């Protein structure tokens, strides 16, 4: 199980971990540990928030730091999927052509446009989250865990759009029941955490993340006839942005 944990962190984070062979047995359970990367990301965000408050950093600095934390922890792997999927969706081609666009290593115009759009909106949301107080930051940490639990579950539960790629590799190697049970456990734990720190806002936040998950399934099936690793990253980033703005709006409206 420790090897499975190392595989999850080496694949989906930029956190240094001891090397391990990508053998079938540890890969079967790697997705069980995927949400722990979100917990690590949340811990880094909280420590960053604490340090910035101690030195009296301003709103712009806090917003920039909050925006940078997910990229530093993950290395941008999920944002890459978001950008590839943005290019594919805005091509308005059929599903087969969209899947080819996902595999294209070149960056298209819509990926650049959507990246700018995303980062501006994320920066704005994090300005409110990082200045709203510790509870808002702790809720954001819960979002990091919840979105990964939902994204990980899709690897074993959703039909696949193609027969190769990272999602298929992990799906073929995974112990489906273990991954499904672990994803459900982490999702429930994250929901409890979010509601504990956010009360009414936490309940709305959890519902917003689940709504994003439903839209993810609808888009995957309608536009691609199944999910891919890029689509899982696309969902994760959209869910994170949705969560950040729910927290930000609640803070601004003093809910």
Tab-separated table of C-alpha atoms in Angstrom:
chain	number	residue	atom	x	y	z
A	1	UNK	CA	0.000	0.000	0.000
A	2	UNK	CA	2.947	2.340	0.652
A	3	UNK	CA	4.108	1.768	-2.931
A	4	UNK	CA	0.590	2.681	-4.131
A	5	UNK	CA	0.794	5.909	-2.141
A	6	UNK	CA	4.161	6.753	-3.706
A	7	UNK	CA	2.823	6.093	-7.204
A	8	UNK	CA	-0.145	8.412	-6.611
A	9	UNK	CA	2.082	11.231	-5.337
A	10	UNK	CA	4.740	10.758	-8.022
A	11	UNK	CA	2.132	10.872	-10.788
A	12	UNK	CA	-0.248	13.572	-9.590
A	13	UNK	CA	1.952	15.911	-7.556
A	14	UNK	CA	5.274	17.698	-7.682
A	15	UNK	CA	6.046	16.598	-4.104
A	16	UNK	CA	9.319	14.588	-4.051
A	17	UNK	CA	8.754	10.959	-3.056
A	18	UNK	CA	11.047	7.912	-3.019
A	19	UNK	CA	11.097	6.129	-6.363
A	20	UNK	CA	9.108	2.943	-6.841
A	21	UNK	CA	8.486	0.586	-9.738
A	22	UNK	CA	5.147	1.011	-11.496
A	23	UNK	CA	4.166	-2.615	-11.059
A	24	UNK	CA	0.632	-3.912	-11.477
A	25	UNK	CA	-0.015	-4.744	-7.819
A	26	UNK	CA	0.743	-1.300	-6.291
A	27	UNK	CA	-0.895	0.462	-9.255
A	28	UNK	CA	-4.169	-1.310	-8.467
A	29	UNK	CA	-4.613	0.820	-5.359
A	30	UNK	CA	-2.890	4.059	-6.389
A	31	UNK	CA	-6.178	5.914	-6.953
A	32	UNK	CA	-7.214	5.106	-3.375
A	33	UNK	CA	-4.607	7.634	-2.230
A	34	UNK	CA	-5.284	10.327	-4.822
A	35	UNK	CA	-7.354	12.507	-2.423
A	36	UNK	CA	-4.426	12.645	0.017
A	37	UNK	CA	-2.670	14.918	-2.465
A	38	UNK	CA	-5.567	17.301	-1.933
A	39	UNK	CA	-5.039	17.074	1.832
A	40	UNK	CA	-1.373	17.959	1.346
A	41	UNK	CA	-2.370	20.849	-0.899
A	42	UNK	CA	-4.807	22.087	1.720
A	43	UNK	CA	-2.129	21.905	4.418
A	44	UNK	CA	0.250	23.967	2.279
A	45	UNK	CA	-2.490	26.525	1.631
A	46	UNK	CA	-3.278	26.812	5.348
A	47	UNK	CA	0.391	27.224	6.305
A	48	UNK	CA	0.778	29.836	3.574
A	49	UNK	CA	-2.276	31.691	4.852
A	50	UNK	CA	-0.967	31.546	8.430
A	51	UNK	CA	2.472	32.858	7.420
A	52	UNK	CA	1.043	35.687	5.334
A	53	UNK	CA	-1.233	36.805	8.163
A	54	UNK	CA	1.715	36.854	10.562
A	55	UNK	CA	3.735	39.163	8.314
A	56	UNK	CA	0.737	41.344	7.424
A	57	UNK	CA	0.721	40.611	3.698
A	58	UNK	CA	-1.803	42.496	1.595
A	59	UNK	CA	-4.752	41.124	-0.363
A	60	UNK	CA	-2.933	40.984	-3.701
A	61	UNK	CA	-0.001	39.052	-2.254
A	62	UNK	CA	-2.344	36.648	-0.477
A	63	UNK	CA	-4.375	36.108	-3.661
A	64	UNK	CA	-1.257	35.433	-5.726
A	65	UNK	CA	0.070	32.978	-3.135
A	66	UNK	CA	-3.271	31.178	-2.928
A	67	UNK	CA	-3.384	30.887	-6.711
A	68	UNK	CA	0.184	29.571	-6.863
A	69	UNK	CA	-0.181	26.839	-4.221
A	70	UNK	CA	-2.196	24.354	-6.360
A	71	UNK	CA	0.221	24.760	-9.266
A	72	UNK	CA	3.266	24.301	-7.038
A	73	UNK	CA	1.869	21.187	-5.360
A	74	UNK	CA	0.532	19.495	-8.508
A	75	UNK	CA	3.020	20.756	-11.072
A	76	UNK	CA	0.065	21.823	-13.222
A	77	UNK	CA	-0.853	18.295	-14.388
A	78	UNK	CA	-4.598	18.899	-14.012
A	79	UNK	CA	-4.433	22.335	-15.612
A	80	UNK	CA	-2.831	20.646	-18.631
A	81	UNK	CA	-5.924	18.440	-18.951
A	82	UNK	CA	-8.169	21.477	-18.584
A	83	UNK	CA	-6.405	23.266	-21.422
A	84	UNK	CA	-6.378	20.251	-23.752
A	85	UNK	CA	-10.080	19.689	-23.126
A	86	UNK	CA	-10.837	23.373	-23.706
A	87	UNK	CA	-9.222	23.156	-27.141
A	88	UNK	CA	-11.199	20.009	-27.958
A	89	UNK	CA	-14.550	21.351	-26.773
A	90	UNK	CA	-14.204	24.599	-28.689
A	91	UNK	CA	-13.328	22.854	-31.917
A	92	UNK	CA	-17.025	21.964	-32.346
A	93	UNK	CA	-15.929	18.757	-34.088
A	94	UNK	CA	-17.336	15.248	-33.595
A	95	UNK	CA	-16.226	13.049	-30.706
A	96	UNK	CA	-13.560	11.239	-32.737
A	97	UNK	CA	-11.945	14.492	-33.817
A	98	UNK	CA	-12.136	15.894	-30.266
A	99	UNK	CA	-10.234	12.859	-28.959
A	100	UNK	CA	-7.501	13.458	-31.542
A	101	UNK	CA	-7.230	17.072	-30.396
A	102	UNK	CA	-6.753	15.862	-26.816
A	103	UNK	CA	-3.696	13.907	-27.953
A	104	UNK	CA	-2.218	16.816	-29.917
A	105	UNK	CA	0.816	18.179	-27.988
A	106	UNK	CA	0.418	21.655	-29.500
A	107	UNK	CA	-1.374	24.421	-27.605
A	108	UNK	CA	-4.357	25.899	-29.408
A	109	UNK	CA	-5.772	29.405	-29.224
A	110	UNK	CA	-8.711	28.376	-27.037
A	111	UNK	CA	-6.371	26.752	-24.518
A	112	UNK	CA	-4.528	30.067	-24.134
A	113	UNK	CA	-7.766	32.039	-23.889
A	114	UNK	CA	-9.292	29.661	-21.343
A	115	UNK	CA	-6.084	29.606	-19.302
A	116	UNK	CA	-6.146	33.416	-19.023
A	117	UNK	CA	-9.860	33.334	-18.184
A	118	UNK	CA	-9.354	30.633	-15.572
A	119	UNK	CA	-6.379	32.224	-13.815
A	120	UNK	CA	-8.050	35.647	-13.633
A	121	UNK	CA	-11.192	34.167	-12.077
A	122	UNK	CA	-9.177	31.955	-9.724
A	123	UNK	CA	-7.050	34.898	-8.600
A	124	UNK	CA	-10.180	36.913	-7.868
A	125	UNK	CA	-11.751	34.112	-5.853
A	126	UNK	CA	-8.576	33.455	-3.873
A	127	UNK	CA	-8.343	37.148	-2.975
A	128	UNK	CA	-11.564	36.680	-1.019
A	129	UNK	CA	-10.752	33.193	0.308
A	130	UNK	CA	-7.306	34.136	1.648
A	131	UNK	CA	-8.571	37.263	3.391
A	132	UNK	CA	-11.833	35.811	4.747
A	133	UNK	CA	-10.184	33.953	7.609
A	134	UNK	CA	-8.998	30.453	8.543
A	135	UNK	CA	-12.397	28.777	8.114
A	136	UNK	CA	-12.564	29.767	4.449
A	137	UNK	CA	-9.068	28.381	3.860
A	138	UNK	CA	-9.945	25.148	5.654
A	139	UNK	CA	-13.043	24.754	3.490
A	140	UNK	CA	-10.893	25.233	0.398
A	141	UNK	CA	-8.672	22.432	1.636
A	142	UNK	CA	-11.763	20.242	1.825
A	143	UNK	CA	-12.560	21.087	-1.800
A	144	UNK	CA	-9.099	19.864	-2.828
A	145	UNK	CA	-9.859	16.487	-1.243
A	146	UNK	CA	-13.462	16.214	-2.459
A	147	UNK	CA	-12.667	17.023	-6.086
A	148	UNK	CA	-9.983	14.324	-6.167
A	149	UNK	CA	-12.276	11.758	-4.596
A	150	UNK	CA	-14.862	12.479	-7.282
A	151	UNK	CA	-12.294	12.592	-10.089
A	152	UNK	CA	-10.732	9.325	-8.922
A	153	UNK	CA	-14.111	7.616	-8.784
A	154	UNK	CA	-14.752	8.553	-12.407
A	155	UNK	CA	-11.686	6.558	-13.484
A	156	UNK	CA	-13.402	3.325	-12.454
A	157	UNK	CA	-17.087	4.275	-12.789
A	158	UNK	CA	-17.329	6.201	-16.073
A	159	UNK	CA	-17.138	4.553	-19.512
A	160	UNK	CA	-13.821	5.229	-21.259
A	161	UNK	CA	-13.693	7.227	-24.476
A	162	UNK	CA	-10.643	5.380	-25.786
A	163	UNK	CA	-8.621	2.257	-25.141
A	164	UNK	CA	-5.307	3.925	-24.322
A	165	UNK	CA	-4.059	6.771	-22.167
A	166	UNK	CA	-3.423	7.371	-18.483
A	167	UNK	CA	-7.027	6.931	-17.319
A	168	UNK	CA	-7.262	3.558	-19.053
A	169	UNK	CA	-3.904	2.473	-17.598
A	170	UNK	CA	-5.044	3.169	-14.059
A	171	UNK	CA	-8.514	1.756	-14.711
A	172	UNK	CA	-7.152	-1.539	-16.006
A	173	UNK	CA	-4.748	-1.848	-13.110
A	174	UNK	CA	-7.123	-0.684	-10.384
A	175	UNK	CA	-9.023	-2.758	-7.894
A	176	UNK	CA	-12.410	-1.246	-8.751
A	177	UNK	CA	-14.170	-2.034	-5.494
A	178	UNK	CA	-11.287	-0.725	-3.387
A	179	UNK	CA	-11.017	2.498	-5.401
A	180	UNK	CA	-14.784	3.046	-5.328
A	181	UNK	CA	-14.935	2.458	-1.570
A	182	UNK	CA	-11.908	4.662	-0.906
A	183	UNK	CA	-13.285	7.450	-3.102
A	184	UNK	CA	-16.617	7.293	-1.266
A	185	UNK	CA	-14.834	7.407	2.098
A	186	UNK	CA	-12.698	10.420	1.147
A	187	UNK	CA	-15.697	12.195	-0.392
A	188	UNK	CA	-17.788	11.747	2.768
A	189	UNK	CA	-14.873	12.782	4.995
A	190	UNK	CA	-14.338	15.893	2.876
A	191	UNK	CA	-18.054	16.757	3.004
A	192	UNK	CA	-18.084	16.445	6.796
A	193	UNK	CA	-14.958	18.623	6.994
A	194	UNK	CA	-16.446	21.288	4.701
A	195	UNK	CA	-19.765	21.430	6.551
A	196	UNK	CA	-18.005	21.480	9.942
A	197	UNK	CA	-15.988	24.567	9.033
A	198	UNK	CA	-18.555	26.241	6.816
A	199	UNK	CA	-21.961	25.266	8.196
A	200	UNK	CA	-24.541	26.568	5.659
A	201	UNK	CA	-21.818	27.691	3.239
A	202	UNK	CA	-20.233	24.267	3.533
A	203	UNK	CA	-23.477	22.553	2.561
A	204	UNK	CA	-23.832	24.809	-0.496
A	205	UNK	CA	-20.186	24.191	-1.327
A	206	UNK	CA	-20.590	20.418	-1.209
A	207	UNK	CA	-23.687	20.621	-3.404
A	208	UNK	CA	-21.803	22.793	-5.890
A	209	UNK	CA	-19.005	20.231	-6.172
A	210	UNK	CA	-21.495	17.409	-6.726
A	211	UNK	CA	-23.275	19.490	-9.371
A	212	UNK	CA	-19.923	19.957	-11.141
A	213	UNK	CA	-19.482	16.178	-11.059
A	214	UNK	CA	-22.838	15.721	-12.776
A	215	UNK	CA	-21.888	18.226	-15.480
A	216	UNK	CA	-18.588	16.382	-15.918
A	217	UNK	CA	-20.388	13.106	-16.630
A	218	UNK	CA	-22.810	14.806	-19.028
A	219	UNK	CA	-20.000	16.519	-20.959
A	220	UNK	CA	-17.852	13.386	-21.089
A	221	UNK	CA	-20.646	11.260	-22.495
A	222	UNK	CA	-22.162	13.853	-24.838
A	223	UNK	CA	-18.989	15.347	-26.292
A	224	UNK	CA	-16.492	12.457	-26.069
A	225	UNK	CA	-18.611	9.321	-25.553
A	226	UNK	CA	-16.650	8.581	-22.377
A	227	UNK	CA	-14.031	9.961	-20.013
A	228	UNK	CA	-10.273	10.407	-20.447
A	229	UNK	CA	-7.451	11.516	-18.173
A	230	UNK	CA	-7.624	15.011	-19.677
A	231	UNK	CA	-11.337	15.209	-18.924
A	232	UNK	CA	-10.713	14.141	-15.332
A	233	UNK	CA	-8.257	17.037	-15.010
A	234	UNK	CA	-10.722	19.388	-16.703
A	235	UNK	CA	-13.377	18.449	-14.147
A	236	UNK	CA	-10.983	18.841	-11.218
A	237	UNK	CA	-10.054	22.382	-12.243
A	238	UNK	CA	-13.661	23.403	-12.878
A	239	UNK	CA	-14.771	21.947	-9.555
A	240	UNK	CA	-11.957	23.801	-7.785
A	241	UNK	CA	-12.881	27.108	-9.408
A	242	UNK	CA	-16.546	26.577	-8.542
A	243	UNK	CA	-15.658	25.805	-4.936
A	244	UNK	CA	-13.376	28.828	-4.635
A	245	UNK	CA	-16.094	31.165	-5.907
A	246	UNK	CA	-18.771	29.735	-3.621
A	247	UNK	CA	-16.495	30.383	-0.640
A	248	UNK	CA	-15.571	33.821	-1.968
A	249	UNK	CA	-19.191	34.874	-2.559
A	250	UNK	CA	-20.208	33.613	0.880
A	251	UNK	CA	-17.407	35.670	2.420
A	252	UNK	CA	-18.364	38.794	0.479
A	253	UNK	CA	-22.059	38.389	1.320
A	254	UNK	CA	-21.156	37.474	4.926
A	255	UNK	CA	-23.239	34.299	4.851
